[in-house]
């Protein structure tokens, strides 16, 4: 019991620290100011910089911090949209898998005594999700309206198999990572013109492609269900 309480307290401290301190670091203002210095550092220390980026992104996902989208865009600006996409998928996917395993180890025990085990709407819903877990998880990963951490934790509580979670997570986050990376790649043009980047002026050819991609991504689950892809 004390171990669980300590873990919860530690997570709360990290989240509070992140929202009060890190929230002032991961900003477009700082990215504008230090972009050239960071770009030069990456050029001279590419492997080390990529490793640092992976670790930061992994920790952001692990502790469910609200900076993942910003780090994806920043990664594309600093490493290019292709490498940035690869790094963000690796970090986000790995972090999601660790969160899933932690939730399955700790939260399932907490919820097990509070949720009926044989009857009720929850169990019908649970059986339906587990029966078509691949389709449902892939769909919610493709749709950007579902919180990333919610999917990670809910999948563990429902009892989705780990291998299905891994495959749908890594496959499902690829489109979104590419789209945000395209937005970041377009932002580099703004900085090179001597202008400041913020969330209101990420408009370039790549940015337009990214916005179109977001719209298409929302429709993908409907298309998949319509044509019966991945159904048994």
XYZ file of N, CA, C and O in Angstrom, residues 54-231:
712
model
N 15.164 11.757 -27.651
C 14.393 10.539 -27.378
C 14.067 10.416 -25.891
O 12.932 10.085 -25.527
N 15.049 10.691 -25.050
C 14.842 10.574 -23.600
C 13.817 11.595 -23.115
O 12.913 11.261 -22.331
N 13.937 12.836 -23.577
C 12.985 13.877 -23.167
C 11.575 13.515 -23.607
O 10.616 13.597 -22.822
N 11.431 13.096 -24.854
C 10.101 12.741 -25.375
C 9.531 11.554 -24.601
O 8.349 11.531 -24.230
N 10.378 10.553 -24.338
C 9.945 9.373 -23.586
C 9.425 9.760 -22.203
O 8.370 9.290 -21.758
N 10.150 10.630 -21.506
C 9.740 11.057 -20.167
C 8.444 11.860 -20.202
O 7.605 11.739 -19.305
N 8.285 12.667 -21.247
C 7.048 13.441 -21.394
C 5.850 12.504 -21.524
O 4.805 12.712 -20.894
N 5.989 11.460 -22.331
C 4.899 10.494 -22.509
C 4.695 9.672 -21.240
O 3.562 9.419 -20.819
N 5.797 9.260 -20.620
C 5.710 8.422 -19.424
C 4.962 9.120 -18.298
O 4.144 8.504 -17.604
N 5.211 10.423 -18.125
C 4.571 11.166 -17.042
C 3.358 11.964 -17.512
O 2.867 12.835 -16.789
N 2.910 11.663 -18.743
C 1.654 12.226 -19.261
C 1.655 13.758 -19.246
O 0.670 14.394 -18.843
N 2.761 14.352 -19.680
C 2.891 15.805 -19.693
C 2.356 16.365 -21.014
O 2.404 15.688 -22.042
N 1.873 17.592 -20.999
C 1.169 18.140 -22.175
C 2.089 18.804 -23.199
O 1.731 19.813 -23.778
N 3.273 18.248 -23.410
C 4.212 18.888 -24.331
C 4.529 18.038 -25.552
O 5.382 18.420 -26.357
N 3.901 16.882 -25.682
C 4.289 15.949 -26.744
C 4.145 16.572 -28.131
O 5.026 16.431 -28.984
N 3.037 17.267 -28.378
C 2.814 17.862 -29.696
C 3.896 18.899 -30.001
O 4.381 18.991 -31.136
N 4.266 19.676 -28.974
C 5.295 20.704 -29.155
C 6.654 20.071 -29.443
O 7.415 20.555 -30.285
N 6.966 18.990 -28.739
C 8.248 18.327 -28.946
C 8.298 17.669 -30.321
O 9.354 17.637 -30.960
N 7.180 17.144 -30.791
C 7.146 16.581 -32.143
C 7.454 17.645 -33.177
O 8.274 17.431 -34.087
N 6.809 18.804 -33.048
C 7.054 19.909 -33.978
C 8.494 20.391 -33.872
O 9.171 20.630 -34.881
N 9.001 20.512 -32.648
C 10.383 20.962 -32.445
C 11.379 19.974 -33.040
O 12.383 20.373 -33.647
N 11.109 18.686 -32.871
C 11.992 17.667 -33.419
C 12.095 17.742 -34.930
O 13.179 17.589 -35.501
N 10.968 18.003 -35.577
C 10.979 18.140 -37.033
C 11.745 19.380 -37.467
O 12.440 19.373 -38.488
N 11.625 20.452 -36.693
C 12.346 21.682 -37.012
C 13.855 21.496 -36.887
O 14.633 22.047 -37.664
N 14.274 20.699 -35.914
C 15.700 20.557 -35.617
C 16.361 19.391 -36.351
O 17.539 19.462 -36.705
N 15.610 18.309 -36.576
C 16.183 17.118 -37.199
C 15.684 16.872 -38.620
O 16.174 15.972 -39.295
N 14.702 17.665 -39.057
C 14.063 17.383 -40.337
C 12.827 16.533 -40.102
O 12.751 15.789 -39.125
N 11.861 16.624 -41.006
C 10.578 15.974 -40.720
C 10.654 14.448 -40.783
O 9.923 13.762 -40.064
N 11.567 13.896 -41.584
C 11.654 12.436 -41.669
C 12.270 11.857 -40.392
O 11.684 10.981 -39.741
N 13.458 12.351 -40.030
C 14.108 11.872 -38.803
C 13.274 12.247 -37.584
O 13.132 11.459 -36.642
N 12.696 13.453 -37.598
C 11.851 13.872 -36.488
C 10.667 12.946 -36.289
O 10.305 12.607 -35.148
N 10.051 12.528 -37.384
C 8.922 11.595 -37.298
C 9.348 10.264 -36.708
O 8.667 9.696 -35.838
N 10.490 9.743 -37.175
C 10.983 8.456 -36.679
C 11.278 8.522 -35.180
O 10.880 7.640 -34.403
N 11.952 9.580 -34.770
C 12.297 9.734 -33.355
C 11.048 9.872 -32.490
O 10.958 9.273 -31.405
N 10.086 10.649 -32.947
C 8.874 10.857 -32.150
C 8.051 9.579 -32.042
O 7.490 9.288 -30.976
N 7.989 8.796 -33.112
C 7.249 7.528 -33.065
C 7.925 6.559 -32.102
O 7.251 5.903 -31.290
N 9.240 6.459 -32.168
C 9.983 5.562 -31.270
C 9.770 5.955 -29.805
O 9.477 5.104 -28.957
N 9.910 7.239 -29.514
C 9.794 7.702 -28.130
C 8.364 7.594 -27.621
O 8.122 7.091 -26.513
N 7.409 8.066 -28.417
C 6.012 8.041 -27.988
C 5.496 6.613 -27.863
O 4.784 6.276 -26.909
N 5.853 5.765 -28.820
C 5.403 4.374 -28.774
C 5.974 3.630 -27.578
O 5.249 2.908 -26.875
N 7.263 3.812 -27.317
C 7.893 3.150 -26.177
C 7.308 3.660 -24.860
O 7.016 2.877 -23.951
N 7.141 4.974 -24.756
C 6.552 5.538 -23.551
C 5.138 5.030 -23.306
O 4.767 4.713 -22.171
N 4.356 4.929 -24.374
C 2.986 4.430 -24.253
C 2.967 2.981 -23.758
O 2.129 2.607 -22.925
N 3.894 2.174 -24.254
C 3.959 0.767 -23.843
C 4.322 0.647 -22.362
O 3.767 -0.202 -21.652
N 5.233 1.497 -21.883
C 5.593 1.464 -20.464
C 4.408 1.903 -19.601
O 4.135 1.293 -18.557
N 3.699 2.940 -20.041
C 2.509 3.382 -19.302
C 1.470 2.271 -19.250
O 0.842 2.033 -18.208
N 1.290 1.571 -20.360
C 0.346 0.441 -20.425
C 0.722 -0.627 -19.397
O -0.137 -1.117 -18.646
N 1.997 -0.995 -19.355
C 2.443 -2.033 -18.425
C 2.296 -1.589 -16.974
O 1.905 -2.385 -16.106
N 2.603 -0.328 -16.685
C 2.439 0.192 -15.327
C 0.971 0.220 -14.924
O 0.615 -0.139 -13.793
N 0.125 0.649 -15.849
C -1.312 0.692 -15.560
C -1.856 -0.710 -15.334
O -2.687 -0.931 -14.448
N -1.372 -1.665 -16.111
C -1.829 -3.042 -15.952
C -1.368 -3.629 -14.619
O -2.063 -4.441 -14.016
N -0.223 -3.186 -14.146
C 0.319 -3.710 -12.893
C -0.319 -3.078 -11.663
O -0.521 -3.750 -10.648
N -0.655 -1.785 -11.746
C -1.113 -1.055 -10.568
C -2.609 -0.706 -10.616
O -3.346 -0.969 -9.678
N -3.056 -0.111 -11.738
C -4.417 0.408 -11.786
C -5.464 -0.688 -11.944
O -6.582 -0.546 -11.458
N -5.121 -1.772 -12.623
C -6.085 -2.862 -12.791
C -6.472 -3.433 -11.439
O -7.640 -3.741 -11.184
N -5.503 -3.571 -10.553
C -5.783 -4.074 -9.203
C -6.717 -3.120 -8.462
O -7.635 -3.536 -7.749
N -6.500 -1.809 -8.658
C -7.317 -0.802 -7.990
C -8.757 -0.836 -8.480
O -9.697 -0.742 -7.698
N -8.931 -0.995 -9.811
C -10.269 -0.962 -10.390
C -10.991 -2.310 -10.298
O -12.211 -2.354 -10.391
N -10.248 -3.381 -10.144
C -10.846 -4.716 -10.186
C -11.912 -4.907 -9.108
O -12.954 -5.522 -9.337
N -11.670 -4.369 -7.925
C -12.617 -4.529 -6.824
C -13.808 -3.582 -6.927
O -14.784 -3.733 -6.206
N -13.732 -2.609 -7.828
C -14.789 -1.609 -7.932
C -15.702 -1.840 -9.140
O -16.723 -1.172 -9.280
N -15.302 -2.755 -10.034
C -16.063 -2.986 -11.259
C -16.628 -4.396 -11.247
O -15.915 -5.353 -10.946
N -17.923 -4.580 -11.547
C -18.516 -5.913 -11.602
C -17.748 -6.804 -12.568
O -17.214 -6.351 -13.575
N -17.706 -8.098 -12.293
C -16.896 -9.007 -13.096
C -17.705 -9.906 -14.026
O -17.138 -10.576 -14.869
N -19.021 -9.935 -13.898
C -19.779 -10.882 -14.712
C -20.898 -10.242 -15.524
O -21.145 -10.637 -16.650
N -21.577 -9.256 -14.984
C -22.726 -8.685 -15.664
C -22.585 -7.181 -15.785
O -21.684 -6.579 -15.245
N -23.526 -6.566 -16.497
C -23.539 -5.118 -16.592
C -23.004 -4.606 -17.906
O -22.384 -5.332 -18.690
N -23.259 -3.319 -18.132
C -22.859 -2.686 -19.388
C -21.347 -2.657 -19.547
O -20.833 -2.795 -20.659
N -20.642 -2.462 -18.435
C -19.184 -2.384 -18.534
C -18.600 -3.664 -19.115
O -17.734 -3.626 -19.989
N -19.094 -4.814 -18.630
C -18.541 -6.078 -19.096
C -18.925 -6.388 -20.535
O -18.131 -6.974 -21.277
N -20.113 -5.960 -20.958
C -20.480 -6.122 -22.382
C -19.580 -5.250 -23.248
O -19.121 -5.663 -24.317
N -19.335 -4.035 -22.759
C -18.438 -3.132 -23.480
C -17.020 -3.704 -23.526
O -16.352 -3.682 -24.571
N -16.575 -4.249 -22.402
C -15.228 -4.822 -22.315
C -15.068 -5.990 -23.275
O -14.050 -6.101 -23.980
N -16.056 -6.870 -23.334
C -15.979 -8.024 -24.228
C -15.963 -7.588 -25.695
O -15.255 -8.167 -26.513
N -16.759 -6.570 -26.010
C -16.801 -6.076 -27.387
C -15.459 -5.483 -27.788
O -14.957 -5.733 -28.900
N -14.862 -4.708 -26.883
C -13.557 -4.100 -27.172
C -12.494 -5.177 -27.342
O -11.691 -5.134 -28.282
N -12.451 -6.147 -26.443
C -11.439 -7.190 -26.512
C -11.613 -8.073 -27.753
O -10.636 -8.545 -28.329
N -12.860 -8.254 -28.178
C -13.131 -9.081 -29.357
C -12.580 -8.435 -30.611
O -12.087 -9.119 -31.521
N -12.691 -7.115 -30.710
C -12.204 -6.381 -31.880
C -11.156 -5.356 -31.473
O -11.177 -4.214 -31.939
N -10.260 -5.778 -30.601
C -9.295 -4.849 -30.015
C -8.418 -4.179 -31.062
O -8.144 -2.978 -30.971
N -7.974 -4.929 -32.065
C -7.076 -4.360 -33.068
C -7.765 -3.215 -33.806
O -7.195 -2.122 -33.965
N -8.999 -3.430 -34.247
C -9.726 -2.405 -34.994
C -9.981 -1.171 -34.138
O -9.716 -0.040 -34.565
N -10.479 -1.370 -32.914
C -10.834 -0.235 -32.070
C -9.600 0.573 -31.671
O -9.616 1.815 -31.710
N -8.529 -0.105 -31.285
C -7.330 0.621 -30.862
C -6.694 1.375 -32.023
O -6.237 2.505 -31.868
N -6.664 0.725 -33.191
C -6.104 1.415 -34.356
C -6.943 2.646 -34.693
O -6.410 3.702 -35.044
N -8.250 2.524 -34.565
C -9.144 3.639 -34.880
C -8.909 4.817 -33.955
O -8.765 5.957 -34.399
N -8.854 4.550 -32.643
C -8.693 5.662 -31.691
C -7.285 6.258 -31.762
O -7.093 7.440 -31.458
N -6.293 5.455 -32.154
C -4.952 6.010 -32.343
C -4.920 6.952 -33.550
O -4.221 7.975 -33.536
N -5.656 6.620 -34.575
C -5.673 7.449 -35.774
C -6.457 8.736 -35.573
O -6.184 9.745 -36.224
N -7.440 8.697 -34.666
C -8.266 9.877 -34.428
C -7.610 10.770 -33.380
O -7.372 10.336 -32.256
N -7.273 12.021 -33.716
C -6.540 12.896 -32.794
C -7.375 13.472 -31.662
O -6.874 14.261 -30.876
N -8.656 13.083 -31.560
C -9.522 13.676 -30.534
C -9.423 12.932 -29.201
O -9.892 13.432 -28.183
N -8.811 11.741 -29.199
C -8.718 10.972 -27.964
C -7.382 11.242 -27.263
O -6.331 11.127 -27.890
N -7.399 11.587 -25.964
C -6.146 11.831 -25.234
C -5.244 10.604 -25.265
O -5.695 9.479 -25.041
N -3.977 10.831 -25.515
C -3.010 9.743 -25.667
C -2.935 8.885 -24.411
O -2.972 7.650 -24.477
N -2.840 9.525 -23.249
C -2.692 8.781 -22.002
C -3.960 8.000 -21.677
O -3.893 6.890 -21.110
N -5.123 8.530 -22.036
C -6.376 7.828 -21.769
C -6.406 6.483 -22.487
O -6.818 5.471 -21.909
N -5.959 6.476 -23.737
C -5.940 5.231 -24.508
C -4.980 4.238 -23.874
O -5.276 3.041 -23.768
N -3.832 4.714 -23.431
C -2.835 3.830 -22.813
C -3.390 3.149 -21.565
O -3.268 1.937 -21.402
N -3.999 3.941 -20.687
C -4.489 3.418 -19.413
C -5.759 2.585 -19.608
O -5.892 1.495 -19.030
N -6.684 3.083 -20.428
C -7.942 2.362 -20.645
C -7.698 0.997 -21.271
O -8.373 0.023 -20.918
N -6.748 0.907 -22.172
C -6.436 -0.380 -22.814
C -5.970 -1.398 -21.779
O -6.324 -2.580 -21.852
N -5.178 -0.942 -20.820
C -4.683 -1.842 -19.778
C -5.809 -2.292 -18.863
O -5.900 -3.475 -18.504
N -6.675 -1.368 -18.487
C -7.779 -1.695 -17.569
C -8.761 -2.665 -18.224
O -9.261 -3.600 -17.585
N -9.026 -2.458 -19.510
C -9.962 -3.326 -20.225
C -9.390 -4.726 -20.408
O -10.121 -5.709 -20.466
N -8.065 -4.822 -20.491
C -7.445 -6.133 -20.637
C -6.990 -6.454 -22.048
O -6.915 -7.626 -22.433
N -6.676 -5.435 -22.831
C -6.179 -5.655 -24.187
C -4.828 -6.353 -24.122
O -4.000 -6.052 -23.255
N -4.600 -7.279 -25.035
C -3.322 -7.994 -25.068
C -2.193 -7.025 -25.414
O -2.353 -6.155 -26.266
N -1.054 -7.241 -24.781
C 0.070 -6.319 -24.941
C 0.550 -6.258 -26.383
O 0.864 -5.174 -26.893
N 0.624 -7.385 -27.071
C 1.129 -7.380 -28.450
C 0.204 -6.594 -29.376
O 0.671 -5.917 -30.287
N -1.111 -6.669 -29.133
C -2.049 -5.885 -29.937
C -1.873 -4.403 -29.644
O -1.897 -3.568 -30.551
N -1.685 -4.085 -28.374
C -1.473 -2.690 -27.985
C -0.218 -2.135 -28.652
O -0.225 -1.007 -29.162
N 0.862 -2.903 -28.652
C 2.130 -2.450 -29.229
C 1.969 -2.165 -30.717
O 2.361 -1.098 -31.213
N 1.396 -3.115 -31.447
C 1.268 -2.962 -32.905
C 0.374 -1.785 -33.259
O 0.736 -0.938 -34.085
N -0.792 -1.695 -32.633
C -1.729 -0.615 -32.970
C -1.187 0.745 -32.548
O -1.459 1.754 -33.203
N -0.411 0.770 -31.469
C 0.161 2.043 -31.019
C 1.191 2.555 -32.009
O 1.103 3.697 -32.480
N 2.164 1.725 -32.343
C 3.229 2.175 -33.236
C 2.705 2.474 -34.640
O 3.124 3.452 -35.263
N 1.770 1.657 -35.119
C 1.199 1.906 -36.451
C 0.283 3.121 -36.421
O 0.326 3.983 -37.307
N -0.537 3.216 -35.368
C -1.548 4.269 -35.312
C -0.996 5.665 -35.115
O -1.629 6.641 -35.551
N 0.166 5.795 -34.476
C 0.699 7.141 -34.224
C 1.584 7.646 -35.365
O 1.981 8.815 -35.360
N 1.864 6.799 -36.340
C 2.714 7.224 -37.459
C 2.094 8.384 -38.243
O 2.771 9.391 -38.495
N 0.813 8.296 -38.669
C 0.243 9.420 -39.437
C 0.277 10.743 -38.687
O 0.660 11.777 -39.247
N -0.108 10.725 -37.413
C -0.116 11.958 -36.633
C 1.275 12.533 -36.454
O 1.471 13.750 -36.527
N 2.258 11.659 -36.238
C 3.637 12.122 -36.080
C 4.146 12.778 -37.360
O 4.815 13.821 -37.323
N 3.825 12.180 -38.495
C 4.250 12.748 -39.780
C 3.593 14.098 -40.013
O 4.235 15.063 -40.461
N 2.329 14.195 -39.673
C 1.599 15.446 -39.896
C 2.162 16.582 -39.041
O 2.436 17.681 -39.538
N 2.357 16.327 -37.748
C 2.933 17.357 -36.886
C 4.368 17.674 -37.287
O 4.822 18.814 -37.155
N 5.087 16.674 -37.788
C 6.449 16.915 -38.259
C 6.441 17.806 -39.495
O 7.328 18.658 -39.666
N 5.468 17.631 -40.368
C 5.344 18.505 -41.533
C 5.062 19.948 -41.106
O 5.583 20.902 -41.696
N 4.247 20.085 -40.071
C 3.995 21.420 -39.539
C 5.290 22.044 -39.014
O 5.567 23.227 -39.246
N 6.089 21.240 -38.316
C 7.362 21.738 -37.806
C 8.341 22.065 -38.915
O 9.061 23.070 -38.845
N 8.365 21.229 -39.943
C 9.261 21.488 -41.070
C 8.900 22.807 -41.755
O 9.771 23.569 -42.175
N 7.612 23.078 -41.855
C 7.182 24.343 -42.442
C 7.565 25.527 -41.579
O 7.837 26.618 -42.092
N 7.633 25.312 -40.247
C 7.980 26.406 -39.335
C 9.426 26.851 -39.507
O 9.754 28.002 -39.215
N 10.308 25.961 -39.968
C 11.709 26.329 -40.180
C 11.822 27.459 -41.196
O 12.639 28.379 -41.054
N 10.999 27.413 -42.224
C 11.012 28.464 -43.246
C 10.702 29.826 -42.633
O 11.270 30.843 -43.036
N 9.817 29.836 -41.653
C 9.442 31.089 -40.991
C 10.637 31.658 -40.225
O 10.927 32.862 -40.290
N 11.355 30.789 -39.498
C 12.517 31.240 -38.738
C 13.624 31.727 -39.665
O 14.275 32.740 -39.405
N 13.855 31.010 -40.759
C 14.902 31.406 -41.698
C 14.599 32.744 -42.365
O 15.512 33.432 -42.835
N 13.331 33.117 -42.406
C 12.962 34.426 -42.956
C 13.146 35.527 -41.909
O 12.892 36.706 -42.194
N 13.544 35.143 -40.706
C 13.752 36.119 -39.644
C 12.491 36.447 -38.883
O 12.466 37.407 -38.107
N 11.445 35.643 -39.063
C 10.186 35.876 -38.368
C 10.080 34.944 -37.169
O 10.798 33.952 -37.062
N 9.154 35.255 -36.270
C 8.955 34.436 -35.091
C 7.848 33.414 -35.353
O 6.826 33.722 -35.964
N 8.067 32.213 -34.854
C 7.082 31.138 -34.991
C 6.185 31.104 -33.769
O 6.652 31.202 -32.634
N 4.896 30.986 -33.986
C 3.973 30.640 -32.917
C 2.887 29.764 -33.524
O 2.904 29.473 -34.712
N 1.951 29.333 -32.685
C 0.941 28.395 -33.171
C -0.011 29.031 -34.169
O -0.779 28.331 -34.833
N 0.028 30.363 -34.317
C -0.897 31.046 -35.220
C -0.353 31.227 -36.634
O -1.111 31.537 -37.548
N 0.972 31.074 -36.801
C 1.516 31.346 -38.130
C 2.271 30.170 -38.730
O 3.219 30.352 -39.484
N 1.877 28.947 -38.359
C 2.484 27.761 -38.955
C 1.828 27.477 -40.305
O 1.180 26.449 -40.503
N 1.987 28.395 -41.228
C 1.358 28.248 -42.536
C 2.418 28.262 -43.629
O 3.109 29.257 -43.837
N 2.554 27.144 -44.303
C 3.437 26.980 -45.437
C 2.856 25.838 -46.247
O 1.797 25.297 -45.906
N 3.525 25.466 -47.297
C 3.027 24.343 -48.095
C 2.936 23.083 -47.242
O 1.940 22.350 -47.284
N 4.006 22.823 -46.439
C 4.000 21.645 -45.579
C 2.916 21.750 -44.506
O 2.279 20.754 -44.143
N 2.721 22.961 -43.995
C 1.707 23.143 -42.958
C 0.314 22.873 -43.504
O -0.519 22.260 -42.840
N 0.059 23.338 -44.725
C -1.237 23.075 -45.355
C -1.440 21.578 -45.543
O -2.521 21.047 -45.290
N -0.382 20.886 -45.983
C -0.465 19.428 -46.112
C -0.786 18.792 -44.759
O -1.561 17.838 -44.675
N -0.171 19.328 -43.706
C -0.424 18.792 -42.386
C -1.865 18.964 -41.952
O -2.479 18.045 -41.407
N -2.422 20.135 -42.204
C -3.814 20.383 -41.833
C -4.770 19.495 -42.627
O -5.765 18.985 -42.095
N -4.475 19.322 -43.911
C -5.287 18.414 -44.731
C -5.184 16.998 -44.189
O -6.175 16.268 -44.089
N -3.957 16.618 -43.803
C -3.747 15.283 -43.253
C -4.522 15.053 -41.974
O -5.051 13.962 -41.743
N -4.595 16.072 -41.122
C -5.376 15.943 -39.888
C -6.837 15.645 -40.187
O -7.479 14.833 -39.523
N -7.372 16.320 -41.198
C -8.765 16.102 -41.574
C -8.971 14.683 -42.095
O -9.950 14.010 -41.750
N -8.033 14.233 -42.931
C -8.147 12.884 -43.479
C -8.018 11.846 -42.374
O -8.711 10.821 -42.363
N -7.134 12.112 -41.404
C -6.898 11.175 -40.325
C -8.160 10.940 -39.502
O -8.409 9.831 -39.016
N -8.969 11.966 -39.333
C -10.223 11.819 -38.591
C -11.172 10.881 -39.335
O -11.942 10.140 -38.715
N -11.112 10.886 -40.665
C -12.015 10.072 -41.469
C -11.543 8.634 -41.648
O -12.329 7.771 -42.014
N -10.274 8.363 -41.392
C -9.735 7.028 -41.637
C -10.472 5.910 -40.894
O -10.766 4.869 -41.488
N -10.776 6.068 -39.589
C -11.498 4.991 -38.912
C -12.837 4.682 -39.554
O -13.259 3.519 -39.596
N -13.535 5.702 -40.051
C -14.820 5.479 -40.714
C -14.616 4.672 -41.992
O -15.374 3.747 -42.295
N -13.568 5.012 -42.742
C -13.268 4.287 -43.986
C -12.904 2.839 -43.691
O -13.358 1.910 -44.370
N -12.083 2.648 -42.638
C -11.669 1.296 -42.272
C -12.876 0.446 -41.899
O -13.022 -0.707 -42.329
N -13.774 1.022 -41.099
C -14.956 0.281 -40.682
C -15.896 0.018 -41.852
O -16.489 -1.050 -41.976
N -16.011 0.997 -42.743
C -16.904 0.881 -43.889
C -16.519 -0.292 -44.777
O -17.367 -1.058 -45.241
N -15.241 -0.462 -45.037
C -14.771 -1.508 -45.946
C -14.344 -2.779 -45.222
O -13.883 -3.730 -45.845
N -14.468 -2.770 -43.877
C -14.243 -3.988 -43.119
C -12.802 -4.398 -42.955
O -12.507 -5.569 -42.677
N -11.862 -3.450 -43.090
C -10.461 -3.778 -42.908
C -10.215 -4.175 -41.450
O -10.745 -3.584 -40.521
N -9.390 -5.189 -41.254
C -8.960 -5.682 -39.939
C -10.076 -6.382 -39.173
O -9.881 -6.769 -38.029
N -11.247 -6.504 -39.756
C -12.302 -7.245 -39.073
C -12.063 -8.743 -39.236
O -11.531 -9.194 -40.256
